[in-house]
Short mmCIF file of C-alpha atoms in Angstrom, two decimals:
data_model
loop_
_atom_site.label_atom_id
_atom_site.label_comp_id
_atom_site.label_asym_id
_atom_site.label_seq_id
_atom_site.Cartn_x
_atom_site.Cartn_y
_atom_site.Cartn_z
CA MET T 1 35.46 3.11 -14.68
CA LYS T 2 35.01 3.80 -18.46
CA SER T 3 31.98 5.97 -19.16
CA ILE T 4 28.81 4.41 -20.61
CA ASN T 5 28.74 4.64 -24.52
CA PHE T 6 25.96 5.25 -27.08
CA GLN T 7 25.37 1.30 -27.47
CA GLU T 8 25.19 0.73 -23.77
CA PHE T 9 22.98 3.58 -23.19
CA HIS T 10 20.52 2.55 -25.84
CA HIS T 11 20.60 -1.02 -24.57
CA ILE T 12 19.79 0.41 -20.98
CA ILE T 13 16.86 2.57 -22.26
CA GLU T 14 15.33 -0.56 -23.76
CA TYR T 15 15.92 -2.38 -20.56
CA LEU T 16 14.16 0.35 -18.59
CA LYS T 17 11.15 0.33 -21.07
CA SER T 18 10.65 -3.28 -20.59
CA LYS T 19 10.76 -3.19 -16.90
CA ILE T 20 9.39 0.19 -15.36
CA ILE T 21 6.76 1.51 -17.86
CA SER T 22 3.60 2.06 -15.81
CA ALA T 23 5.58 2.12 -12.51
CA GLN T 24 4.56 4.68 -10.11
CA LEU T 25 6.89 7.20 -8.78
CA GLN T 26 6.79 6.86 -4.86
CA GLU T 27 10.25 8.15 -3.52
CA VAL T 28 13.21 10.44 -4.52
CA TYR T 29 16.48 10.92 -2.58
CA PRO T 30 19.89 12.38 -3.51
CA PHE T 31 23.09 10.39 -3.03
CA GLU T 32 26.71 11.25 -3.11
CA ARG T 33 27.08 11.29 -6.92
CA GLY T 34 23.28 11.82 -8.06
CA LEU T 35 19.89 10.85 -7.16
CA VAL T 36 17.63 7.77 -6.82
CA LEU T 37 14.23 7.27 -8.17
CA GLY T 38 11.89 4.68 -5.97
CA LEU T 39 9.15 3.24 -8.49
CA TYR T 40 6.80 0.55 -7.88
CA LEU T 41 5.18 -1.84 -10.24
CA HIS T 42 3.86 -5.26 -8.31
CA LYS T 43 7.47 -4.76 -6.64
CA SER T 44 9.96 -2.24 -5.81
CA PHE T 45 12.59 -0.71 -8.55
CA TRP T 46 15.23 1.92 -7.83
CA LEU T 47 16.67 3.76 -10.85
CA VAL T 48 20.10 5.25 -9.78
CA ILE T 49 21.21 8.22 -11.84
CA ASP T 50 24.80 8.79 -11.32
CA LEU T 51 25.67 12.45 -12.61
CA SER T 52 29.32 12.17 -11.72
CA PRO T 53 32.01 13.06 -14.43
CA SER T 54 31.52 9.50 -15.38
CA PRO T 55 27.74 9.19 -15.36
CA MET T 56 25.79 6.07 -15.00
CA LEU T 57 22.16 4.81 -15.28
CA LEU T 58 21.42 1.56 -13.35
CA LEU T 59 18.03 -0.26 -12.39
CA TYR T 60 17.85 -2.18 -8.90
CA GLU T 61 14.91 -4.72 -8.10
CA THR T 62 15.26 -4.82 -4.36
CA ASN T 63 13.40 -4.13 -1.27
CA LYS T 64 15.93 -1.70 0.18
CA GLN T 65 17.52 1.55 -1.11
CA PRO T 66 20.42 0.43 -3.13
CA VAL T 67 22.91 3.28 -1.96
CA VAL T 68 23.16 5.30 1.25
CA LYS T 69 20.91 8.67 1.11
CA SER T 70 22.71 11.73 1.52
CA GLN T 71 21.60 14.07 4.72
CA LYS T 72 21.62 17.19 2.68
CA PRO T 73 18.53 17.65 0.66
CA ARG T 74 18.81 18.92 -3.14
CA PRO T 75 16.55 21.40 -4.68
CA VAL T 76 15.86 19.05 -7.46
CA THR T 77 14.70 16.04 -5.17
CA LEU T 78 12.34 18.57 -3.49
CA PHE T 79 10.85 19.72 -6.82
CA ILE T 80 10.36 16.07 -8.01
CA ASN T 81 8.61 15.32 -4.69
CA SER T 82 6.33 18.28 -4.94
CA ASN T 83 5.43 17.64 -8.54
CA LEU T 84 6.12 14.33 -9.75
CA LYS T 85 5.59 11.87 -6.88
CA ASN T 86 2.62 9.32 -7.11
CA ARG T 87 2.42 9.69 -10.90
CA PRO T 88 3.22 6.77 -13.18
CA LEU T 89 6.18 6.66 -15.89
CA VAL T 90 3.92 6.47 -19.02
CA GLU T 91 6.90 6.73 -21.51
CA ILE T 92 10.82 6.86 -21.94
CA GLU T 93 11.37 8.61 -25.18
CA TYR T 94 14.82 8.14 -26.92
CA GLN T 95 16.27 8.90 -30.29
CA PRO T 96 19.70 7.86 -31.44
CA GLU T 97 20.49 11.24 -32.80
CA TRP T 98 20.19 12.54 -29.18
CA GLY T 99 23.04 10.64 -28.09
CA ARG T 100 23.19 9.83 -24.16
CA ARG T 101 19.92 11.58 -23.38
CA ALA T 102 16.50 10.32 -22.79
CA LEU T 103 13.05 11.63 -21.59
CA PHE T 104 11.06 10.26 -18.89
CA TYR T 105 7.48 11.13 -18.95
CA PHE T 106 5.35 10.88 -15.68
CA SER T 107 2.11 11.80 -17.29
CA HIS T 108 0.57 12.41 -20.72
CA LEU T 109 2.87 14.34 -22.97
CA GLU T 110 0.84 17.45 -23.10
CA SER T 111 1.04 18.11 -19.35
CA LYS T 112 4.79 18.14 -19.50
CA HIS T 113 5.84 16.40 -16.33
CA GLN T 114 8.94 15.03 -17.28
CA ILE T 115 12.79 14.22 -16.43
CA GLU T 116 15.34 14.82 -18.87
CA VAL T 117 18.58 12.61 -18.08
CA ILE T 118 21.71 13.73 -19.83
CA LEU T 119 24.76 11.36 -19.40
CA ILE T 120 27.41 12.79 -21.53
CA PRO T 121 30.70 12.45 -19.75
CA ASN T 122 31.96 15.39 -17.83
CA ASN T 123 28.58 17.08 -18.76
CA ALA T 124 26.00 15.09 -17.21
CA ASN T 125 22.77 16.90 -15.79
CA LEU T 126 19.32 16.24 -14.85
CA ILE T 127 16.38 18.61 -16.02
CA VAL T 128 13.02 18.22 -14.30
CA THR T 129 9.84 20.09 -15.88
CA ALA T 130 6.57 20.37 -14.22
CA GLU T 131 3.98 22.24 -16.59
CA GLU T 132 5.68 25.77 -16.53
CA LYS T 133 8.19 25.26 -13.96
CA LYS T 134 11.62 23.93 -14.56
CA ILE T 135 14.71 23.08 -12.65
CA SER T 136 17.98 21.23 -13.15
CA TRP T 137 20.71 19.35 -11.37
CA ILE T 138 23.25 21.84 -12.44
CA LYS T 139 22.87 25.12 -14.46
CA PRO T 140 22.54 24.06 -18.22
CA GLN T 141 25.35 25.03 -20.30
CA ASN T 142 24.98 26.80 -23.78
CA ARG T 143 26.81 23.96 -25.52
CA ASP T 144 26.27 22.07 -28.79
CA PHE T 145 26.01 18.71 -27.00
CA SER T 146 25.26 16.89 -30.22
CA ALA T 147 28.72 18.07 -31.47
CA ILE T 148 30.22 16.54 -28.45
CA GLU T 149 28.21 13.34 -28.84
CA LYS T 150 29.19 12.80 -32.39
CA MET T 151 32.90 13.04 -31.62
CA THR T 152 32.63 9.90 -29.45
CA GLU T 153 32.43 6.61 -30.88
CA ALA T 154 30.94 3.51 -29.15
CA GLU T 155 33.28 0.87 -28.09
CA GLU T 156 32.98 -2.50 -26.60
CA PHE T 157 29.49 -3.30 -25.52
CA ARG T 158 28.85 -4.23 -21.62
CA SER T 159 25.69 -5.57 -20.44
CA HIS T 160 23.73 -3.91 -17.69
CA GLN T 161 24.83 -6.53 -15.04
CA VAL T 162 28.26 -5.88 -16.25
CA LEU T 163 28.03 -2.09 -15.94
CA LYS T 164 26.29 -2.47 -12.54
CA GLU T 165 29.17 -4.68 -11.11
CA GLU T 166 31.82 -2.00 -12.35
CA TRP T 167 29.94 0.69 -10.89
CA GLU T 168 29.50 -1.09 -7.69
CA ALA T 169 33.15 -1.89 -7.47
CA GLN T 170 34.23 1.58 -8.02
CA PHE T 171 31.60 3.33 -5.83
CA SER T 172 32.38 0.99 -3.05
CA SER T 173 36.01 1.57 -3.11
CA LYS T 174 35.08 5.36 -2.50
CA ASN T 175 33.61 4.47 1.06
CA ALA T 176 30.06 4.96 -0.37
CA ALA T 177 29.36 1.16 -0.04
CA ILE T 178 26.19 -0.31 -1.22
CA ARG T 179 24.69 -1.66 1.90
CA ASP T 180 22.29 -4.07 3.14
CA GLU T 181 20.51 -4.11 6.25
CA LYS T 182 22.97 -6.83 7.78
CA LYS T 183 25.91 -4.56 7.02
CA LEU T 184 24.17 -1.36 8.35
CA TRP T 185 23.49 -3.50 11.61
CA GLU T 186 27.25 -4.71 11.95
CA VAL T 187 28.40 -0.97 11.40
CA LYS T 188 25.98 0.07 14.28
CA ASN T 189 26.95 -2.58 16.39
CA LEU T 190 30.73 -1.89 16.17
CA LYS T 191 29.83 1.62 17.01
CA ASN T 192 27.94 0.51 20.16
CA ILE T 193 30.84 -1.41 21.24
CA THR T 194 33.29 1.40 20.60
CA LYS T 195 31.21 3.83 22.50
CA LYS T 196 30.73 1.43 25.54
CA GLN T 197 34.68 0.84 25.43
CA GLY T 198 35.25 4.60 25.38
CA ALA T 199 32.78 4.99 28.34
CA ILE T 200 34.83 2.44 30.40
CA GLU T 201 38.04 4.41 29.70
CA LYS T 202 36.37 7.63 31.13
CA ILE T 203 35.13 6.11 33.97
CA LEU T 204 38.69 4.43 34.86
CA ALA T 205 40.52 7.93 34.41
CA THR T 206 38.00 9.28 37.21
CA LEU T 207 38.96 6.52 39.67
CA GLU T 208 42.68 7.28 39.20
CA ASP T 209 41.99 10.49 41.21
CA ASN T 210 41.52 8.62 44.63
CA LYS T 211 39.92 11.61 46.56
CA GLU T 212 38.29 9.66 49.37
CA GLU T 213 41.29 8.29 50.31
CA THR T 214 42.81 12.00 50.91
CA TYR T 215 39.60 13.12 52.75
CA TYR T 216 39.86 10.16 55.17
CA LYS T 217 43.48 11.00 55.92
CA ILE T 218 42.44 14.62 56.59
CA GLY T 219 39.64 13.53 58.90
CA GLU T 220 41.75 11.14 60.89
CA PHE T 221 44.36 14.05 61.18
CA LEU T 222 41.76 16.45 62.69
CA LYS T 223 40.91 14.07 65.12
CA TYR T 224 44.09 14.56 66.98
CA ASN T 225 45.24 17.81 65.47
CA SER T 226 44.16 21.50 65.20
CA LEU T 227 43.46 23.27 61.67
CA GLU T 228 46.59 25.49 62.55
CA ASN T 229 48.93 22.31 62.15
CA LEU T 230 47.27 21.02 58.95
CA PRO T 231 50.11 20.24 56.37
CA PHE T 232 50.02 22.90 53.57
CA GLU T 233 48.90 20.29 50.82
CA TRP T 234 45.67 19.88 52.53
CA LEU T 235 44.57 23.51 53.11
CA GLU T 236 42.45 23.42 49.91
CA TYR T 237 40.31 20.77 51.31
CA VAL T 238 39.21 22.84 54.35
CA ASP T 239 37.35 26.00 55.33
CA LYS T 240 39.64 27.69 58.05
CA SER T 241 36.88 30.18 58.76
CA LYS T 242 35.12 27.05 60.22
CA THR T 243 35.73 25.13 63.34
CA LYS T 244 37.68 22.01 63.34
CA ASP T 245 34.88 19.96 64.35
CA TRP T 246 32.81 21.21 61.43
CA ASN T 247 35.61 20.74 58.97
CA ARG T 248 36.32 17.03 60.41
CA GLU T 249 32.48 16.21 59.95
CA THR T 250 32.55 17.49 56.35
CA VAL T 251 35.70 15.95 54.98
CA PHE T 252 34.29 12.51 56.17
CA ASN T 253 31.17 13.23 54.57
CA LYS T 254 32.89 13.96 51.22
CA ALA T 255 34.94 10.63 51.68
CA LYS T 256 31.91 8.60 52.18
CA GLY T 257 30.14 10.32 49.08
CA TYR T 258 33.30 9.56 46.89
CA GLU T 259 33.49 6.17 48.19
CA GLN T 260 29.92 5.68 47.14
CA LYS T 261 30.74 7.05 43.64
CA ARG T 262 33.82 4.69 43.22
CA SER T 263 31.57 1.68 44.13
CA GLY T 264 28.95 2.94 41.60
CA ALA T 265 31.68 3.61 38.92
CA ILE T 266 32.98 -0.08 39.44
CA GLN T 267 29.32 -1.45 38.98
CA ARG T 268 28.95 0.55 36.10
CA ILE T 269 32.16 -0.76 34.44
CA GLU T 270 31.00 -4.39 35.10
CA LYS T 271 27.55 -3.47 33.51
CA LEU T 272 29.37 -2.04 30.40
CA LYS T 273 31.67 -5.21 30.22
CA GLU T 274 28.76 -7.36 30.20
CA GLU T 275 26.94 -5.28 27.59
CA ILE T 276 29.95 -5.42 25.39
CA LYS T 277 30.30 -9.16 25.75
CA ASN T 278 26.59 -9.50 24.66
CA LEU T 279 27.09 -7.36 21.51
CA GLN T 280 30.25 -9.21 20.66
CA ASN T 281 28.24 -12.70 20.90
CA THR T 282 25.37 -11.71 19.29
CA SER T 283 24.62 -12.21 15.54
CA PHE T 284 22.49 -10.28 13.12
CA GLU T 285 19.99 -13.18 13.01
CA GLU T 286 19.90 -13.54 16.66
CA ASN T 287 19.45 -9.76 17.28
CA GLN T 288 16.43 -9.96 14.63
CA LYS T 289 14.85 -12.53 16.76
CA LEU T 290 15.18 -11.01 20.06
CA THR T 291 14.14 -7.50 19.11
CA LYS T 292 10.78 -6.48 20.33
CA HIS T 293 8.37 -3.91 19.06
CA LYS T 294 9.30 -0.80 20.49
CA ILE T 295 5.71 0.84 19.90
CA SER T 296 2.71 0.83 22.03
CA PRO T 297 -0.01 -1.42 20.87
CA VAL T 298 -3.71 -0.24 20.30
CA GLN T 299 -5.58 -1.91 23.14
CA SER T 300 -9.18 -2.07 23.78
CA ALA T 301 -11.78 -4.69 25.23
CA THR T 302 -14.60 -3.34 22.83
CA MET T 303 -12.99 -3.08 19.37
CA ALA T 304 -12.99 -5.91 17.05
CA LEU T 305 -9.56 -5.50 15.19
CA ARG T 306 -7.16 -7.59 13.08
CA LYS T 307 -3.59 -6.84 13.19
CA LEU T 308 -0.73 -6.84 10.77
CA GLU T 309 3.07 -6.65 12.09
CA LEU T 310 4.92 -4.84 9.59
CA SER T 311 8.38 -4.31 11.47
CA GLN T 312 9.82 -3.55 14.87
CA GLN T 313 8.70 0.18 14.16
CA ALA T 314 4.99 -0.44 12.91
CA ILE T 315 2.01 -2.32 13.27
CA ALA T 316 -1.03 -2.02 11.21
CA TYR T 317 -4.70 -2.36 12.82
CA MET T 318 -7.96 -2.95 10.58
CA GLY T 319 -11.53 -2.57 12.13
CA LYS T 320 -14.24 -5.13 11.46
CA ASN T 321 -16.92 -2.81 11.27
CA ALA T 322 -17.74 0.99 11.16
CA GLN T 323 -17.82 1.56 14.88
CA SER T 324 -14.43 -0.15 15.34
CA ASN T 325 -12.92 1.85 12.71
CA MET T 326 -14.05 5.14 14.48
CA GLU T 327 -13.04 3.95 17.72
CA LEU T 328 -9.48 2.91 16.08
CA LEU T 329 -9.15 6.40 14.32
CA LYS T 330 -9.77 8.14 17.89
CA LYS T 331 -7.36 6.21 19.76
CA SER T 332 -4.45 6.91 16.91
CA GLN T 333 -1.68 9.11 17.53
CA ALA T 334 -1.36 12.21 15.11
CA TRP T 335 1.54 10.83 13.14
CA ASP T 336 -0.05 7.35 12.65
CA LEU T 337 -1.06 6.72 9.16
CA TRP T 338 -4.47 6.23 7.84
CA PHE T 339 -5.30 4.10 4.55
CA HIS T 340 -8.43 3.74 2.60
CA LEU T 341 -9.24 2.69 -0.86
CA ARG T 342 -10.49 5.65 -2.98
CA ASP T 343 -14.05 5.59 -4.34
CA PHE T 344 -14.43 1.89 -2.99
CA PRO T 345 -16.22 1.07 0.23
CA SER T 346 -13.54 -0.65 2.43
CA ALA T 347 -12.47 -0.94 6.07
CA HIS T 348 -9.87 2.00 7.16
CA VAL T 349 -6.40 0.86 8.19
CA ILE T 350 -4.36 2.64 10.65
CA VAL T 351 -0.77 1.95 11.03
CA ARG T 352 0.74 2.80 14.26
CA ARG T 353 4.30 3.74 14.13
CA ASN T 354 7.12 5.72 15.94
CA LYS T 355 7.29 9.12 15.36
CA ASN T 356 10.29 9.31 12.92
CA TYR T 357 9.76 6.07 11.10
CA LYS T 358 8.77 6.09 7.53
CA LEU T 359 7.07 3.17 5.82
CA SER T 360 9.14 1.70 2.92
CA ASN T 361 7.32 1.06 -0.52
CA ASP T 362 7.20 -2.86 0.38
CA GLU T 363 5.40 -1.89 3.83
CA ILE T 364 2.83 0.17 2.26
CA VAL T 365 2.18 -2.53 -0.49
CA LYS T 366 1.90 -5.02 2.26
CA VAL T 367 -0.61 -3.13 3.94
CA ILE T 368 -2.69 -2.50 0.55
CA GLU T 369 -2.46 -6.42 -0.10
CA TRP T 370 -3.83 -6.90 3.30
CA MET T 371 -6.67 -4.53 2.96
CA VAL T 372 -7.37 -5.95 -0.75
CA SER T 373 -7.22 -9.62 0.65
CA GLU T 374 -10.49 -8.87 2.95
CA TYR T 375 -12.51 -8.47 -0.08
CA SER T 376 -14.21 -11.02 -2.14
CA LYS T 377 -13.06 -12.38 -5.47
CA SER T 378 -16.07 -10.69 -7.21
CA LYS T 379 -15.41 -7.39 -6.04
CA ILE T 380 -11.73 -7.59 -6.76
CA GLU T 381 -12.42 -8.59 -10.39
CA LYS T 382 -14.85 -5.66 -10.81
CA SER T 383 -12.12 -3.31 -10.18
CA ASN T 384 -10.12 -5.01 -12.79
CA GLY T 385 -7.29 -5.77 -10.17
CA SER T 386 -6.47 -1.96 -9.70
CA PHE T 387 -7.11 0.06 -6.91
CA ASP T 388 -6.55 3.80 -6.01
CA VAL T 389 -5.21 3.99 -2.47
CA VAL T 390 -4.98 7.09 -0.47
CA TYR T 391 -3.03 7.60 3.01
CA THR T 392 -2.22 10.24 5.24
CA GLU T 393 -1.51 11.13 8.84
CA CYS T 394 -4.40 10.64 11.34
CA ARG T 395 -3.96 14.38 12.20
CA TYR T 396 -5.40 15.07 8.94
CA VAL T 397 -8.53 12.76 9.13
CA LYS T 398 -11.63 14.00 10.67
CA PRO T 399 -14.89 12.11 11.11
CA ILE T 400 -17.98 13.50 9.55
CA LYS T 401 -20.37 14.65 12.25
CA GLY T 402 -23.39 12.62 12.62
CA ASP T 403 -22.46 10.05 9.82
CA ARG T 404 -23.50 6.49 10.94
CA LEU T 405 -21.47 4.87 8.08
CA GLY T 406 -18.23 5.90 9.46
CA ARG T 407 -17.09 8.23 6.74
CA VAL T 408 -14.32 10.78 7.20
CA GLN T 409 -12.83 13.93 5.71
CA PHE T 410 -9.15 13.90 4.99
CA ALA T 411 -6.49 16.27 3.61
CA ASN T 412 -2.70 16.05 2.68
CA GLU T 413 -3.20 12.61 1.23
CA GLN T 414 -0.80 10.74 -0.86
CA ASN T 415 -1.85 8.17 -3.72
CA PHE T 416 -0.66 4.79 -4.58
CA LEU T 417 -1.88 3.12 -7.67
CA TRP T 418 -1.74 -0.66 -6.82
CA LYS T 419 -2.12 -3.21 -9.60
CA ASN T 420 -2.91 -6.88 -8.63
CA PRO T 421 0.07 -8.76 -10.86
CA ARG T 422 -2.57 -11.49 -11.69
CA PHE T 423 -4.63 -9.13 -13.76
#
């Protein structure tokens, strides 16, 4: 794929300014060729920064991660998470004489929380600054990039959509396909089928060694013959230090044991075949309907609760009064999430989730919108449609002793600035 040129880079920066200024940085993760910034402004945006020898800068408006996350973390992504996460993107600075470089400010200019993106072919880099600290994707080179940029002339202009299509075609061809939920399910389903077929082959291999038949033959032999007359090939199956009767009983017991194992193995094969058949005949849509919550619900006869189902992995609960809020908090798991509107009288929301399940930006927004929907129109207008939401794991939330209003103390919180799109 041909590298991005000056005109295309300038057009993308202007496009980003129109889309993601004021968006809050919610997530950052590395992928095979760079990193992805997850932002939120009324909906989810994903800024893909490809730092390969043919660099690229693309914006996706989607609920799902646009590229597959790398398992190995990068120091720069950990640094961004620690210093820039939950900050709004206040400005994108670009000057034509900079070439294919731009500055993304995640707070006021004087506080110096910024990401410098350099997309010069074969010299791409990303430099993150947080006050006096600085980290880069690769070690910066002491080279005159302005001279390099002047030597390159802009050629034909490709729109953002055309660049995206070309990049996706090239990226997918290198086995790092951009996947949606259905494709991920299909891959996982095929793996399950292959795994079960492999299990059947292993079980069949054990059935080829028909040991119970051998033990039965030895037992029948010992009914009428002595141990001394036992054929040589059967000597390994008996203990000549024991009596003939002991050996006869032992080999018959072993024969019965192997026979039971064979019967169990055949039943297991039939069960696996049935499971494979079901996997082959079930579509993604049918699977979504059949999948049940793999999570224990909050149950209590005394609590007045409202419930919001987020996914098969998470359910949100809201108390209708202070007493229910406190009881809900006490019944929560340490890894459940606690939500509250900062500096605003509101009910608490507890999201019960599986231990390793991470809520997506869209699920977080869904929880917040649900919280806000419980307030009167006048209260929403008073806030100008903007709410600062705090959330943290329930392990960090402690009720204030003796407080009848149900207030709590909390730590290790994360912030989410939610704005009503109608304001």
